[in-house]
Structures are given as structure tokens and as C-alpha cells.
Amino acid sequence: MNNCLIFTGNANRPLAEKICRFLGKQLGKIEVSRFNDGEISVKIEENVRGKDVFIIQSTCHPVNESIMELLVMLDAFRRASPKRITAVVPYYAYARQDRKDRPRVPITAKLVANLLVAAGAQRILTMDLHAPQIQGFFDIPVDHLFAAPVIINYLKSKNMKNPVIVAPDVGSVKMARAFAKRLSSRLAIVDKRRDGPDSVEATHLIGEVSGCEAIIVDDLISTGNTVIEATKVLLENNASKVFVSCTHPVLSNGAIEKLNRSGLSEIIITDTIPHNILPEKFTILSVAELLGEAIKRIHLETSVSSLFI
Ligand code: R5P
């Protein structure tokens, strides 16, 4: 792994450090700071000529700063003659606007893909894209990992009685079905209606949850409204306990307090997005080893596909 160098911006340094620990490597030397007016300043502090460079940067809060840092870092690297640059984006933001579902709206998932490639990314490693077809927004290789193996191992270790996996909306059904299959449990679906970007109403439940431990699975939690509405429906339908697991804890807009006060028994998240202090109900699982293993396999040019399960 000597020719493999790993760098990070400021978005999620703890995750980058964990990945490096798993790989037995030091983080590459780079200074990512700000000019007085807020512009981003980047200086790579070591030679990267001919190296296989991985830049770890979740595009999480502050989203626009994180994306811009990644773009400026990519530009710095492409001008320093590495052999290849892979952008490792554990959380890919702006992904929810992935199609023109109304007149005169942007497709930001495609815009971000264009920006990453224009800035110098030659390969992307990411996790649980909001819509898997975003891979096709790139004309460079994209390795799309799932956090499911990490979350499922944890759920198995809880030995739940009579679990049922719940999709909190129609968009999450595929993910929920994969979890249900691997946990040999049943599936239920909540019918969610969205009145605006941050306002949802869940009314109907498809499936039986009475007396079951219900586990809602989703790719991300932002305001928490989707999960909280689904939890109400599940408890009204006599679920004995409700858990939620999600890959990307965006947790915007007071979501932490709202989720903590809700009827949820546990909120299981991963570390694609960092959070300092969270209430006891939150369990953080690390995807560092999964990402580290993928980086190793990409660098050594061995198969990554066995990680895509
Ligand atoms: C929806 O399509 C997503 O999978 C999430 O359910 C949604 O984005 C979560 O948003 P919020 O937490 O704001 O309801």
C-alpha cells in the first residue's frame, strides 16, 4: 500500500482517521484552511507524483463548504501529477434532487457529479446513494457500497423477538426488502405523503406489526419527520417497540431532540457524518472498515463487488 496516499478535508476527519488506522497508514499531509474572506486555501504538503490518491470527504454539514473543499482539493491534486485520484464521498449530498419532478427545478445530484469530475475526480467511492441510479450520472467508475452489512450484524446481535422491517416510504422499499431478507423477517410499508420539502404525513400501514419489534430502515434522516411519522403509525398499530436505522445521520433542524423525545427505542446511525455528543438513544456504528477495505481493494486492483452486499 506504499503507493496509496489518503487525504481528508475538514468534513469528517474522525472517519478518515479510523480508515487510516484500519489500513495501518498515516493520513497524508495537507493544509485545508480559509483565507480571510472565507475562500478555501489548500496546500498539499507532500509529493504525490505517480501515487494512487484517495481524498475522503463526506459532503455533509456545512454542505456547501464541504463540497467546495473537495472541489478545491481535487484541483490541487490534479495539478500535482498523481497516477489516479479517487474521491471517497461516504455521504453524497444534494442527492435528493435527482430528477425533474416539477417544472423549472434543478437536478443537483447530476450537477455535483459534473463538478467532481470537472475538478479532477477519476473514480468515486461512495455509500448508500439516495438513489442508486446516481451512479449513472458519472462517466467514470463508481463503487457504491452499502452500510447494510454493518447495520445487519448489529441488528442480529440484538436477538430481537419477532422483528419486522419497515420501509418508512415507498422509496425505501428496496432497501427494506434487502434487510428483511437477510434478517429472515417480515416487511411492512408506511404510506408517506410529502406536502413540502420538509413536511410529511404518514397515514396508512401496509403489513402487520402488532406485537412485533419494528425496525424502520432508511438511507438518511434529515429533519426526522419521516421517521417520527412512521413511528406514530407503527405504535398506533401496536408494534411493541420501534427502532430506526439509517446510514447517513444528516440530523438537521432540531432532529436530534425530536427523535430523542419520540417513541423510538433506539436510533442506529453510522459515522458517514460526524456528530459530537448524541443522546443515549443513539447508537453509532462505524463504516470505516468497510470503506478501508474498499480503498485497499481498489488500490490493489482486486474485486470490490463482494463488499456490495
Ligand atoms: C426520502 O426519500 C428519504 O429516504 C428519507 O426518508 C428522507 O429524506 C428523510 O427526510 P426527513 O428526515 O427530513 O423526513
Short mmCIF file of C-alpha atoms and ligand atoms in Angstrom, two decimals:
data_model
loop_
_atom_site.label_atom_id
_atom_site.label_comp_id
_atom_site.label_asym_id
_atom_site.label_seq_id
_atom_site.Cartn_x
_atom_site.Cartn_y
_atom_site.Cartn_z
CA MET A 1 0.00 0.00 0.00
CA ASN A 2 3.06 2.31 -0.18
CA ASN A 3 1.89 3.99 -3.37
CA CYS A 4 -1.53 4.66 -1.90
CA LEU A 5 -1.96 8.03 -0.18
CA ILE A 6 -5.03 9.04 1.79
CA PHE A 7 -6.02 12.64 2.43
CA THR A 8 -9.01 14.32 4.01
CA GLY A 9 -10.65 17.72 4.20
CA ASN A 10 -12.43 19.03 7.28
CA ALA A 11 -15.86 17.40 6.77
CA ASN A 12 -15.29 14.13 8.65
CA ARG A 13 -11.75 13.82 9.94
CA PRO A 14 -12.59 11.18 12.62
CA LEU A 15 -13.83 8.78 9.91
CA ALA A 16 -10.72 9.38 7.76
CA GLU A 17 -8.52 8.71 10.81
CA LYS A 18 -10.36 5.45 11.53
CA ILE A 19 -9.99 4.34 7.90
CA CYS A 20 -6.25 5.06 8.09
CA ARG A 21 -5.95 3.14 11.37
CA PHE A 22 -7.64 0.15 9.72
CA LEU A 23 -5.22 0.36 6.78
CA GLY A 24 -2.22 0.93 9.02
CA LYS A 25 -1.45 4.20 7.27
CA GLN A 26 -0.92 7.82 8.26
CA LEU A 27 -3.21 10.50 6.82
CA GLY A 28 -1.48 12.39 4.02
CA LYS A 29 -0.16 15.86 4.81
CA ILE A 30 -2.37 18.63 3.50
CA GLU A 31 -3.47 22.01 4.79
CA VAL A 32 -7.08 22.89 4.11
CA SER A 33 -7.80 26.29 5.60
CA ARG A 34 -9.53 29.59 4.83
CA PHE A 35 -8.42 32.96 3.54
CA ASN A 36 -9.71 35.95 5.48
CA ASP A 37 -12.71 36.34 3.19
CA GLY A 38 -13.74 32.68 3.58
CA GLU A 39 -12.21 31.38 0.34
CA ILE A 40 -10.72 27.92 0.68
CA SER A 41 -6.95 27.54 0.68
CA VAL A 42 -5.34 24.15 0.03
CA LYS A 43 -1.67 23.18 0.14
CA ILE A 44 -0.58 19.55 -0.34
CA GLU A 45 2.42 19.12 1.93
CA GLU A 46 3.99 16.04 0.35
CA ASN A 47 4.93 14.70 -3.07
CA VAL A 48 2.05 12.84 -4.77
CA ARG A 49 3.58 12.39 -8.23
CA GLY A 50 2.69 8.92 -9.59
CA LYS A 51 0.72 7.99 -6.43
CA ASP A 52 -2.76 6.49 -6.07
CA VAL A 53 -4.55 9.25 -4.18
CA PHE A 54 -7.77 8.87 -2.18
CA ILE A 55 -9.49 12.01 -0.87
CA ILE A 56 -12.01 11.30 1.88
CA GLN A 57 -14.69 13.95 2.20
CA SER A 58 -18.34 13.49 3.15
CA THR A 59 -20.36 16.32 1.66
CA CYS A 60 -22.10 16.88 4.99
CA HIS A 61 -22.87 19.92 7.14
CA PRO A 62 -21.78 22.61 6.29
CA VAL A 63 -22.73 21.07 2.95
CA ASN A 64 -21.63 23.79 0.55
CA GLU A 65 -18.31 24.30 2.36
CA SER A 66 -17.64 20.55 2.30
CA ILE A 67 -18.34 20.27 -1.42
CA MET A 68 -16.24 23.32 -2.23
CA GLU A 69 -13.35 21.99 -0.09
CA LEU A 70 -13.50 18.73 -2.02
CA LEU A 71 -13.50 20.54 -5.37
CA VAL A 72 -10.54 22.74 -4.42
CA MET A 73 -8.63 19.71 -3.10
CA LEU A 74 -9.31 17.81 -6.33
CA ASP A 75 -7.99 20.75 -8.31
CA ALA A 76 -4.83 20.89 -6.20
CA PHE A 77 -4.20 17.16 -6.71
CA ARG A 78 -4.88 17.05 -10.45
CA ARG A 79 -2.15 19.69 -10.85
CA ALA A 80 0.33 17.64 -8.80
CA SER A 81 0.55 14.63 -11.20
CA PRO A 82 -0.74 11.66 -9.17
CA LYS A 83 -1.41 8.41 -11.05
CA ARG A 84 -5.10 8.43 -10.13
CA ILE A 85 -7.46 10.43 -7.90
CA THR A 86 -10.41 8.75 -6.17
CA ALA A 87 -12.94 10.92 -4.38
CA VAL A 88 -14.21 8.94 -1.38
CA VAL A 89 -17.58 10.51 -0.57
CA PRO A 90 -19.18 8.46 2.22
CA TYR A 91 -22.21 10.79 2.22
CA TYR A 92 -23.13 12.26 -1.17
CA ALA A 93 -25.27 15.36 -0.63
CA TYR A 94 -27.69 17.10 -2.98
CA ALA A 95 -28.81 13.61 -3.99
CA ARG A 96 -32.49 14.07 -3.18
CA GLN A 97 -32.91 16.35 -6.22
CA ASP A 98 -32.16 13.55 -8.65
CA ARG A 99 -34.77 14.21 -11.34
CA LYS A 100 -37.01 16.98 -12.65
CA ASP A 101 -40.14 16.11 -10.71
CA ARG A 102 -41.64 19.58 -11.17
CA PRO A 103 -41.14 22.24 -13.83
CA ARG A 104 -38.17 24.61 -13.51
CA VAL A 105 -36.18 22.73 -10.84
CA PRO A 106 -32.51 21.66 -10.97
CA ILE A 107 -31.08 18.13 -10.89
CA THR A 108 -28.47 18.80 -8.24
CA ALA A 109 -27.27 15.19 -7.98
CA LYS A 110 -26.10 15.48 -11.59
CA LEU A 111 -24.65 18.96 -11.02
CA VAL A 112 -22.47 17.67 -8.15
CA ALA A 113 -21.36 14.70 -10.29
CA ASN A 114 -20.35 17.11 -13.08
CA LEU A 115 -18.47 19.33 -10.62
CA LEU A 116 -16.50 16.43 -9.10
CA VAL A 117 -15.40 15.16 -12.50
CA ALA A 118 -14.61 18.65 -13.80
CA ALA A 119 -12.46 19.29 -10.72
CA GLY A 120 -10.39 16.13 -11.29
CA ALA A 121 -12.03 13.04 -9.76
CA GLN A 122 -11.17 9.95 -11.81
CA ARG A 123 -13.03 7.47 -9.65
CA ILE A 124 -15.73 7.69 -6.95
CA LEU A 125 -16.19 5.55 -3.86
CA THR A 126 -19.45 6.26 -2.08
CA MET A 127 -22.07 4.66 0.14
CA ASP A 128 -25.86 4.32 0.11
CA LEU A 129 -26.62 6.91 -2.53
CA HIS A 130 -30.11 8.28 -2.07
CA ALA A 131 -30.95 6.83 -5.49
CA PRO A 132 -28.66 4.10 -6.87
CA GLN A 133 -29.07 5.42 -10.42
CA ILE A 134 -26.95 8.46 -9.44
CA GLN A 135 -24.02 6.14 -10.31
CA GLY A 136 -25.04 6.68 -13.93
CA PHE A 137 -24.65 10.45 -13.57
CA PHE A 138 -20.89 9.78 -13.74
CA ASP A 139 -18.95 8.56 -16.77
CA ILE A 140 -16.09 7.44 -14.52
CA PRO A 141 -16.08 4.28 -12.35
CA VAL A 142 -18.27 4.48 -9.23
CA ASP A 143 -18.02 1.94 -6.43
CA HIS A 144 -21.25 2.11 -4.48
CA LEU A 145 -21.09 0.44 -1.07
CA PHE A 146 -23.94 -0.33 1.29
CA ALA A 147 -23.76 0.09 5.06
CA ALA A 148 -26.23 -2.81 5.37
CA PRO A 149 -23.66 -5.48 6.39
CA VAL A 150 -22.56 -3.35 9.37
CA ILE A 151 -26.12 -2.48 10.42
CA ILE A 152 -27.45 -6.01 9.91
CA ASN A 153 -24.66 -7.53 12.05
CA TYR A 154 -25.61 -5.15 14.83
CA LEU A 155 -29.33 -5.91 14.49
CA LYS A 156 -28.61 -9.66 14.55
CA SER A 157 -26.64 -9.24 17.77
CA LYS A 158 -29.76 -7.81 19.45
CA ASN A 159 -31.66 -11.12 19.06
CA MET A 160 -34.97 -9.33 18.57
CA LYS A 161 -38.22 -11.15 19.15
CA ASN A 162 -40.47 -11.20 16.13
CA PRO A 163 -38.80 -8.37 14.17
CA VAL A 164 -40.45 -6.68 11.23
CA ILE A 165 -38.54 -4.41 8.86
CA VAL A 166 -40.40 -1.24 7.93
CA ALA A 167 -39.94 0.98 4.88
CA PRO A 168 -40.98 4.48 6.00
CA ASP A 169 -41.97 5.36 2.44
CA VAL A 170 -42.24 3.76 -0.97
CA GLY A 171 -38.73 4.94 -1.94
CA SER A 172 -37.17 2.84 0.84
CA VAL A 173 -38.90 -0.43 -0.04
CA LYS A 174 -35.96 -1.93 -1.94
CA MET A 175 -33.57 -1.25 0.94
CA ALA A 176 -36.10 -2.58 3.49
CA ARG A 177 -36.69 -5.73 1.44
CA ALA A 178 -32.93 -6.45 1.39
CA PHE A 179 -32.76 -6.04 5.19
CA ALA A 180 -35.84 -8.24 5.70
CA LYS A 181 -34.37 -10.98 3.52
CA ARG A 182 -31.09 -11.03 5.41
CA LEU A 183 -32.76 -10.93 8.81
CA SER A 184 -35.38 -13.50 7.74
CA SER A 185 -38.07 -11.14 8.93
CA ARG A 186 -41.30 -9.79 7.50
CA LEU A 187 -41.73 -6.47 5.71
CA ALA A 188 -44.17 -3.61 6.27
CA ILE A 189 -44.52 -0.31 4.41
CA VAL A 190 -45.73 3.07 5.64
CA ASP A 191 -47.56 5.20 3.13
CA LYS A 192 -45.90 8.63 3.40
CA ARG A 193 -47.16 11.75 1.64
CA ARG A 194 -44.86 14.78 1.30
CA ASP A 195 -46.57 18.23 1.35
CA GLY A 196 -43.31 20.17 1.02
CA PRO A 197 -39.53 19.57 1.17
CA ASP A 198 -39.56 19.20 4.98
CA SER A 199 -43.17 18.35 5.73
CA VAL A 200 -44.53 14.81 5.65
CA GLU A 201 -47.64 12.94 6.71
CA ALA A 202 -47.78 9.19 7.20
CA THR A 203 -51.22 7.68 7.38
CA HIS A 204 -51.51 4.07 6.26
CA LEU A 205 -49.59 0.94 7.06
CA ILE A 206 -49.26 -1.96 4.65
CA GLY A 207 -48.44 -5.13 6.59
CA GLU A 208 -48.85 -6.44 10.14
CA VAL A 209 -46.75 -5.12 13.06
CA SER A 210 -48.90 -5.90 16.11
CA GLY A 211 -46.73 -7.35 18.92
CA CYS A 212 -43.58 -7.02 16.77
CA GLU A 213 -40.33 -5.15 17.25
CA ALA A 214 -40.42 -2.82 14.24
CA ILE A 215 -37.19 -1.61 12.63
CA ILE A 216 -37.56 1.33 10.25
CA VAL A 217 -34.73 1.45 7.70
CA ASP A 218 -33.83 4.48 5.61
CA ASP A 219 -30.81 5.87 3.79
CA LEU A 220 -30.86 9.17 5.67
CA ILE A 221 -32.60 11.10 8.42
CA SER A 222 -32.73 14.84 7.93
CA THR A 223 -35.50 16.65 9.85
CA GLY A 224 -36.58 13.31 11.35
CA ASN A 225 -40.19 13.92 10.27
CA THR A 226 -40.38 10.81 8.06
CA VAL A 227 -39.22 8.54 10.86
CA ILE A 228 -41.30 10.23 13.56
CA GLU A 229 -44.49 9.99 11.47
CA ALA A 230 -43.74 6.33 10.69
CA THR A 231 -43.11 5.63 14.39
CA LYS A 232 -46.54 7.07 15.31
CA VAL A 233 -48.26 4.83 12.75
CA LEU A 234 -46.35 1.75 13.99
CA LEU A 235 -47.18 2.41 17.66
CA GLU A 236 -50.84 3.07 16.77
CA ASN A 237 -50.78 -0.35 15.12
CA ASN A 238 -49.46 -1.92 18.34
CA ALA A 239 -45.79 -2.51 17.48
CA SER A 240 -44.18 -3.49 20.81
CA LYS A 241 -41.06 -1.36 20.17
CA VAL A 242 -39.82 0.80 17.31
CA PHE A 243 -36.18 1.13 16.23
CA VAL A 244 -34.75 3.06 13.31
CA SER A 245 -31.54 2.51 11.39
CA CYS A 246 -30.12 4.85 8.81
CA THR A 247 -26.78 5.21 7.05
CA HIS A 248 -26.49 8.99 6.87
CA PRO A 249 -27.42 10.95 10.03
CA VAL A 250 -27.92 14.38 8.45
CA LEU A 251 -29.96 15.32 11.55
CA SER A 252 -30.78 18.89 10.60
CA ASN A 253 -33.16 21.35 12.15
CA GLY A 254 -33.58 20.10 15.76
CA ALA A 255 -33.92 16.47 14.60
CA ILE A 256 -31.78 15.10 17.44
CA GLU A 257 -34.12 16.42 20.16
CA LYS A 258 -37.24 15.47 18.20
CA LEU A 259 -36.03 11.90 17.69
CA ASN A 260 -34.93 11.63 21.31
CA ARG A 261 -38.40 12.68 22.52
CA SER A 262 -40.23 10.40 20.07
CA GLY A 263 -41.49 6.91 20.88
CA LEU A 264 -38.39 5.35 19.30
CA SER A 265 -36.48 2.89 21.47
CA GLU A 266 -33.16 3.27 19.61
CA ILE A 267 -31.76 5.28 16.73
CA ILE A 268 -29.00 3.40 14.93
CA ILE A 269 -26.78 5.51 12.66
CA THR A 270 -23.34 5.25 11.05
CA ASP A 271 -20.37 7.61 11.08
CA THR A 272 -20.57 8.77 7.43
CA ILE A 273 -21.49 12.12 9.05
CA PRO A 274 -19.83 13.13 12.33
CA HIS A 275 -21.73 14.19 15.46
CA ASN A 276 -20.06 15.18 18.70
CA ILE A 277 -22.41 14.36 21.51
CA LEU A 278 -25.63 12.45 20.98
CA PRO A 279 -28.26 11.31 23.50
CA GLU A 280 -28.16 7.74 24.80
CA LYS A 281 -30.86 6.52 22.42
CA PHE A 282 -28.39 6.93 19.54
CA THR A 283 -26.04 4.08 18.59
CA ILE A 284 -23.22 4.93 16.17
CA LEU A 285 -21.81 2.10 14.05
CA SER A 286 -18.62 2.65 12.09
CA VAL A 287 -18.32 2.07 8.35
CA ALA A 288 -14.58 2.83 8.45
CA GLU A 289 -13.50 -0.80 7.95
CA LEU A 290 -15.86 -1.26 5.02
CA LEU A 291 -14.55 1.88 3.33
CA GLY A 292 -10.97 0.99 4.22
CA GLU A 293 -11.34 -2.47 2.72
CA ALA A 294 -12.78 -0.96 -0.48
CA ILE A 295 -9.87 1.51 -0.70
CA LYS A 296 -7.43 -1.38 -0.28
CA ARG A 297 -9.11 -3.44 -3.00
CA ILE A 298 -9.33 -0.51 -5.42
CA HIS A 299 -5.65 0.22 -4.89
CA LEU A 300 -4.60 -3.44 -5.20
CA GLU A 301 -6.96 -3.89 -8.17
CA THR A 302 -8.80 -6.81 -6.63
CA SER A 303 -12.56 -7.31 -6.73
CA VAL A 304 -14.68 -4.89 -4.74
CA SER A 305 -18.00 -6.49 -5.67
CA SER A 306 -18.10 -8.90 -2.71
CA LEU A 307 -18.42 -5.82 -0.49
CA PHE A 308 -21.58 -4.70 -2.32
CA ILE A 309 -23.96 -6.86 -0.29
C1 R5P B 1 -36.79 10.06 1.45
O1 R5P B 1 -36.96 9.82 0.27
C2 R5P B 1 -35.56 9.64 2.21
O2 R5P B 1 -35.29 8.30 2.07
C3 R5P B 1 -35.72 9.99 3.65
O3 R5P B 1 -36.81 9.28 4.16
C4 R5P B 1 -35.98 11.45 3.84
O4 R5P B 1 -35.17 12.22 3.04
C5 R5P B 1 -35.77 11.80 5.29
O5 R5P B 1 -36.04 13.15 5.45
P1 R5P B 1 -36.65 13.73 6.80
O6 R5P B 1 -35.87 13.13 7.93
O7 R5P B 1 -36.45 15.23 6.65
O8 R5P B 1 -38.10 13.37 6.82
#
